[in-house]
Amino acid sequence: MAQFQDVSKQSALHPKPAGLVLQYGTAGFRTNAKLLDHIMFRMGLLATLRSKKTNATIGVMVTASHNPEEDNGVKLVDPMGEMVTPTWEGYATQLANAEQEDVLAALKEIIEKEAINMSQEADVFIGKDTRSSSESLSKAVLDGVSALGGHNKDYGLVTTPQLHYMVRCQNTQGKYGEATVEGYYTKFCHAFIQLTKNASNCTDDQKHLSVDGANGIGALKVRELESHLKKELHISLFNDGSAGKLNHQCGADFVKVQQNPPTGMTVNSGERCCSFDGDADRIVYYYTDSEGHFHLLDGDKIATLISTFLKELLTQAGLDLEIAVVQTAYANGSSTNYLEETMKVIVRCTKTGVKHLHHAAQEFDIGVYFEANGHGTVLFSEAAQEKVQQLTEDSSGERKRAALLLQNTIDVINQTVGDAISDMLLIEAILAIKGMTIQQWDAMYEDLPSRQLKVKVSDRRVIDTADAERRAVSPAGLQEAIGALVRKYGRARSFVRPSGTEDVVRVYAEADTQESADALAHEVSLAVYRLAGGVGGEPKPLH
Ligand code: 16G
Ligand code: MG
């Protein structure tokens, strides 16, 4: 077929470095940008096949999120705006690793296995972050799409969640919103303004928020967003990309891991601040108190605020809907305890990675999911959304008010994936409606001090975990060693897991004091080093 000749010709222009092996991991492919040209081309091919297979628009996002500027990456987005399925992740890895002369065979194998009708039309949406390498890498994706005769729409610079949103809008014939950047702002800002209308005694001071844009795409998009907010939110934007380097000592990942404010930002005592990550799918909040202490409000605190708000609204609306919070092993023990014991909501724990949380959240009427690192959103089942909609029509008084608030809350949330912009609008609306300060929000529960470290080992796959990564089942003796160390400290917990994005083993520890959490993390790191084949001379845990 002529189609395949084009693939061969184009593929030769995007050669694979011989012997290079990469894996479609938790967040797609991610590595140094110089190694990714052939991957991008091939993901253009694969997205086109996926589109033919599903008879729907597929998304391809070029970004390496919070990684350094030199890296890049790519992720496929399925028709409803969710992560691509595990089977296709497998195809992505196979196609990416086929040697140059085997690309066509690898492609045909997928076509055959999936019984793809090649005369079916294909549509692919493409987006990219602000990295200097993103421009040419996204062109390579476009080459892949056109080599198989697919149509494309290039959104250019967008956040990852914006691209997910576009894909969903397109495949639901506008039911979810309009598949344009303007449509995105219109939908979310309209819902935000409807929500904050109810916050009559919110002062101008309370409407102020400092945002750290991580010198990335989120900063550009916050600028665009501002004009749609009608002064309901006053944003001071820092790390807007004009001077600093992407993700360098700033952004949500830096703030969460270092437990410090970003550089490049003025953090006035008591003021509400937040940080986005490099592709704006994560957000964390923080402030410093009058003594200069830093207070982080991470994904766990965000999930707690949102689920409390939703639960109150459900009670006021008299709606009997099941609400659950989905977390990972990284969730602070205090948050889990508070949610279960005080809030009385169902709590589920899944493996790290958005797709696992998303999947678990789909099992409830309302599933609030957040990773401690600030990635998260809320999913509402079709039935739940219909019940809320019905109630806005059938009720009056307090019940109607609650139903309307619920409906606007549904509309301010990007249900496709965690979204820093949409999460920020939701959090700001909740604080305004409840007349709550960031200090009051922070005081809902007190985090247990925690520490995260990473250890280099010769092969991190020797670590195998169970029970949503909370227990190490191999290598032999490691879990026992962790257990013995944990017992030395008060209210302590620790687990280890191989990273899905870096060649390291991650260590997490929490305990009743920072000193204990630090000591425990250090001791567990040494145990990993000893039992799992640590490398690099003197065992030195890396931050
Ligand atoms: C990726 C995941 C994130 C997870 C992180 C863990 C997605 C979209 N992103 O960034 O959810 O927390 O990996 O990284 O799934 P790690 O395996 O290196 O600890
Ligand atoms: Mg990200």
PDB file of N, CA, C and O and ligand atoms in Angstrom, residues 26-27 30 65-66 75 83 281-282 330 352-355 357 371 373 375 417 497-502 504 506, ligand 1:
ATOM      1  N   THR A  26       4.954   5.248  33.527  1.00  0.00           N
ATOM      2  CA  THR A  26       3.748   5.818  34.158  1.00  0.00           C
ATOM      3  C   THR A  26       3.298   7.103  33.472  1.00  0.00           C
ATOM      4  O   THR A  26       2.119   7.428  33.481  1.00  0.00           O
ATOM      5  N   ALA A  27       4.248   7.840  32.915  1.00  0.00           N
ATOM      6  CA  ALA A  27       3.854   9.100  32.296  1.00  0.00           C
ATOM      7  C   ALA A  27       4.310   9.143  30.842  1.00  0.00           C
ATOM      8  O   ALA A  27       4.736  10.164  30.339  1.00  0.00           O
ATOM      9  N   ARG A  30       9.880   9.359  28.580  1.00  0.00           N
ATOM     10  CA  ARG A  30      10.498  10.576  29.109  1.00  0.00           C
ATOM     11  C   ARG A  30      11.996  10.364  29.248  1.00  0.00           C
ATOM     12  O   ARG A  30      12.432   9.463  29.957  1.00  0.00           O
ATOM     13  N   SER A  65       6.934  17.354  31.727  1.00  0.00           N
ATOM     14  CA  SER A  65       6.400  17.782  33.009  1.00  0.00           C
ATOM     15  C   SER A  65       7.430  18.506  33.876  1.00  0.00           C
ATOM     16  O   SER A  65       7.997  19.503  33.474  1.00  0.00           O
ATOM     17  N   HIS A  66       7.722  17.933  35.064  1.00  0.00           N
ATOM     18  CA  HIS A  66       8.610  18.612  36.024  1.00  0.00           C
ATOM     19  C   HIS A  66      10.086  18.263  35.817  1.00  0.00           C
ATOM     20  O   HIS A  66      10.932  18.724  36.572  1.00  0.00           O
ATOM     21  N   LYS A  75       3.095  11.564  25.606  1.00  0.00           N
ATOM     22  CA  LYS A  75       2.013  10.800  26.228  1.00  0.00           C
ATOM     23  C   LYS A  75       0.836  10.754  25.273  1.00  0.00           C
ATOM     24  O   LYS A  75       0.549  11.741  24.601  1.00  0.00           O
ATOM     25  N   MET A  83      -5.859   8.366  30.193  1.00  0.00           N
ATOM     26  CA  MET A  83      -4.586   7.781  29.747  1.00  0.00           C
ATOM     27  C   MET A  83      -4.882   6.586  28.832  1.00  0.00           C
ATOM     28  O   MET A  83      -5.868   5.878  29.025  1.00  0.00           O
ATOM     29  N   ASP A 281      -0.147  20.081  35.395  1.00  0.00           N
ATOM     30  CA  ASP A 281      -1.129  19.085  35.836  1.00  0.00           C
ATOM     31  C   ASP A 281      -0.983  18.764  37.330  1.00  0.00           C
ATOM     32  O   ASP A 281      -1.605  17.825  37.830  1.00  0.00           O
ATOM     33  N   ARG A 282      -0.167  19.547  38.023  1.00  0.00           N
ATOM     34  CA  ARG A 282      -0.066  19.409  39.475  1.00  0.00           C
ATOM     35  C   ARG A 282      -0.099  20.782  40.120  1.00  0.00           C
ATOM     36  O   ARG A 282       0.373  21.760  39.537  1.00  0.00           O
ATOM     37  N   TYR A 330       1.913   7.396  49.379  1.00  0.00           N
ATOM     38  CA  TYR A 330       2.558   8.655  49.771  1.00  0.00           C
ATOM     39  C   TYR A 330       1.651   9.566  50.588  1.00  0.00           C
ATOM     40  O   TYR A 330       2.097  10.590  51.091  1.00  0.00           O
ATOM     41  N   THR A 352       1.062   4.156  42.747  1.00  0.00           N
ATOM     42  CA  THR A 352       1.414   5.469  42.205  1.00  0.00           C
ATOM     43  C   THR A 352       1.125   5.532  40.701  1.00  0.00           C
ATOM     44  O   THR A 352       1.286   4.549  39.995  1.00  0.00           O
ATOM     45  N   GLY A 353       0.753   6.699  40.234  1.00  0.00           N
ATOM     46  CA  GLY A 353       0.471   6.875  38.789  1.00  0.00           C
ATOM     47  C   GLY A 353      -0.992   7.207  38.604  1.00  0.00           C
ATOM     48  O   GLY A 353      -1.874   6.511  39.131  1.00  0.00           O
ATOM     49  N   VAL A 354      -1.219   8.257  37.842  1.00  0.00           N
ATOM     50  CA  VAL A 354      -2.566   8.806  37.697  1.00  0.00           C
ATOM     51  C   VAL A 354      -3.584   7.768  37.246  1.00  0.00           C
ATOM     52  O   VAL A 354      -4.708   7.727  37.742  1.00  0.00           O
ATOM     53  N   LYS A 355      -3.172   6.916  36.302  1.00  0.00           N
ATOM     54  CA  LYS A 355      -4.173   5.988  35.756  1.00  0.00           C
ATOM     55  C   LYS A 355      -4.759   5.073  36.840  1.00  0.00           C
ATOM     56  O   LYS A 355      -5.936   4.737  36.796  1.00  0.00           O
ATOM     57  N   LEU A 357      -5.163   5.774  40.089  1.00  0.00           N
ATOM     58  CA  LEU A 357      -6.088   6.539  40.934  1.00  0.00           C
ATOM     59  C   LEU A 357      -7.383   6.829  40.176  1.00  0.00           C
ATOM     60  O   LEU A 357      -8.485   6.695  40.712  1.00  0.00           O
ATOM     61  N   GLU A 371      -2.794  12.559  44.319  1.00  0.00           N
ATOM     62  CA  GLU A 371      -1.510  12.105  44.824  1.00  0.00           C
ATOM     63  C   GLU A 371      -1.000  13.210  45.748  1.00  0.00           C
ATOM     64  O   GLU A 371      -1.312  14.389  45.547  1.00  0.00           O
ATOM     65  N   ASN A 373       1.683  14.553  45.736  1.00  0.00           N
ATOM     66  CA  ASN A 373       2.465  15.514  44.959  1.00  0.00           C
ATOM     67  C   ASN A 373       1.614  16.590  44.270  1.00  0.00           C
ATOM     68  O   ASN A 373       2.139  17.463  43.600  1.00  0.00           O
ATOM     69  N   HIS A 375      -1.156  16.031  42.117  1.00  0.00           N
ATOM     70  CA  HIS A 375      -1.906  15.680  40.914  1.00  0.00           C
ATOM     71  C   HIS A 375      -3.237  15.076  41.318  1.00  0.00           C
ATOM     72  O   HIS A 375      -3.278  14.055  41.994  1.00  0.00           O
ATOM     73  N   VAL A 417      -8.394  14.689  33.888  1.00  0.00           N
ATOM     74  CA  VAL A 417      -7.070  14.480  34.474  1.00  0.00           C
ATOM     75  C   VAL A 417      -6.814  15.605  35.478  1.00  0.00           C
ATOM     76  O   VAL A 417      -7.515  16.616  35.454  1.00  0.00           O
ATOM     77  N   ARG A 497       9.857   1.882  46.821  1.00  0.00           N
ATOM     78  CA  ARG A 497       9.336   1.421  45.526  1.00  0.00           C
ATOM     79  C   ARG A 497      10.298   1.854  44.412  1.00  0.00           C
ATOM     80  O   ARG A 497      10.950   2.906  44.528  1.00  0.00           O
ATOM     81  N   PRO A 498      10.379   1.035  43.348  1.00  0.00           N
ATOM     82  CA  PRO A 498      11.208   1.467  42.225  1.00  0.00           C
ATOM     83  C   PRO A 498      10.491   2.606  41.510  1.00  0.00           C
ATOM     84  O   PRO A 498       9.286   2.521  41.287  1.00  0.00           O
ATOM     85  N   SER A 499      11.212   3.666  41.189  1.00  0.00           N
ATOM     86  CA  SER A 499      10.604   4.782  40.472  1.00  0.00           C
ATOM     87  C   SER A 499      10.152   4.339  39.089  1.00  0.00           C
ATOM     88  O   SER A 499      10.785   3.487  38.470  1.00  0.00           O
ATOM     89  N   GLY A 500       9.080   4.926  38.604  1.00  0.00           N
ATOM     90  CA  GLY A 500       8.620   4.642  37.249  1.00  0.00           C
ATOM     91  C   GLY A 500       9.186   5.635  36.247  1.00  0.00           C
ATOM     92  O   GLY A 500       8.985   5.502  35.048  1.00  0.00           O
ATOM     93  N   THR A 501       9.881   6.660  36.730  1.00  0.00           N
ATOM     94  CA  THR A 501      10.347   7.709  35.814  1.00  0.00           C
ATOM     95  C   THR A 501      11.847   7.972  35.881  1.00  0.00           C
ATOM     96  O   THR A 501      12.371   8.729  35.081  1.00  0.00           O
ATOM     97  N   GLU A 502      12.521   7.363  36.866  1.00  0.00           N
ATOM     98  CA  GLU A 502      13.947   7.614  37.052  1.00  0.00           C
ATOM     99  C   GLU A 502      14.605   6.302  37.466  1.00  0.00           C
ATOM    100  O   GLU A 502      13.930   5.464  38.071  1.00  0.00           O
ATOM    101  N   VAL A 504      16.047   4.940  39.906  1.00  0.00           N
ATOM    102  CA  VAL A 504      16.344   4.954  41.347  1.00  0.00           C
ATOM    103  C   VAL A 504      15.245   4.203  42.107  1.00  0.00           C
ATOM    104  O   VAL A 504      14.177   3.923  41.563  1.00  0.00           O
ATOM    105  N   ARG A 506      12.840   4.741  45.337  1.00  0.00           N
ATOM    106  CA  ARG A 506      12.375   5.825  46.207  1.00  0.00           C
ATOM    107  C   ARG A 506      12.055   5.299  47.601  1.00  0.00           C
ATOM    108  O   ARG A 506      11.516   4.197  47.754  1.00  0.00           O
TER     109      ARG A 506
HETATM  110  C1  16G B   1       4.466  10.361  36.881  1.00  0.00           C
HETATM  111  C2  16G B   1       2.994  10.176  37.152  1.00  0.00           C
HETATM  112  C3  16G B   1       2.657  10.649  38.549  1.00  0.00           C
HETATM  113  C4  16G B   1       3.512   9.913  39.549  1.00  0.00           C
HETATM  114  C5  16G B   1       4.964  10.032  39.198  1.00  0.00           C
HETATM  115  C6  16G B   1       5.762   9.113  40.059  1.00  0.00           C
HETATM  116  C7  16G B   1       1.190  10.393  35.562  1.00  0.00           C
HETATM  117  C8  16G B   1       0.536  11.273  34.564  1.00  0.00           C
HETATM  118  N1  16G B   1       2.217  10.933  36.194  1.00  0.00           N
HETATM  119  O1  16G B   1       4.816  11.716  36.909  1.00  0.00           O
HETATM  120  O2  16G B   1       1.319  10.365  38.778  1.00  0.00           O
HETATM  121  O3  16G B   1       3.311  10.426  40.836  1.00  0.00           O
HETATM  122  O4  16G B   1       5.167   9.654  37.855  1.00  0.00           O
HETATM  123  O5  16G B   1       7.096   9.173  39.678  1.00  0.00           O
HETATM  124  O6  16G B   1       0.801   9.261  35.769  1.00  0.00           O
HETATM  125  P1  16G B   1       8.108   8.089  40.198  1.00  0.00           P
HETATM  126  O7  16G B   1       7.619   6.740  39.756  1.00  0.00           O
HETATM  127  O8  16G B   1       9.409   8.500  39.606  1.00  0.00           O
HETATM  128  O9  16G B   1       8.114   8.199  41.690  1.00  0.00           O
END
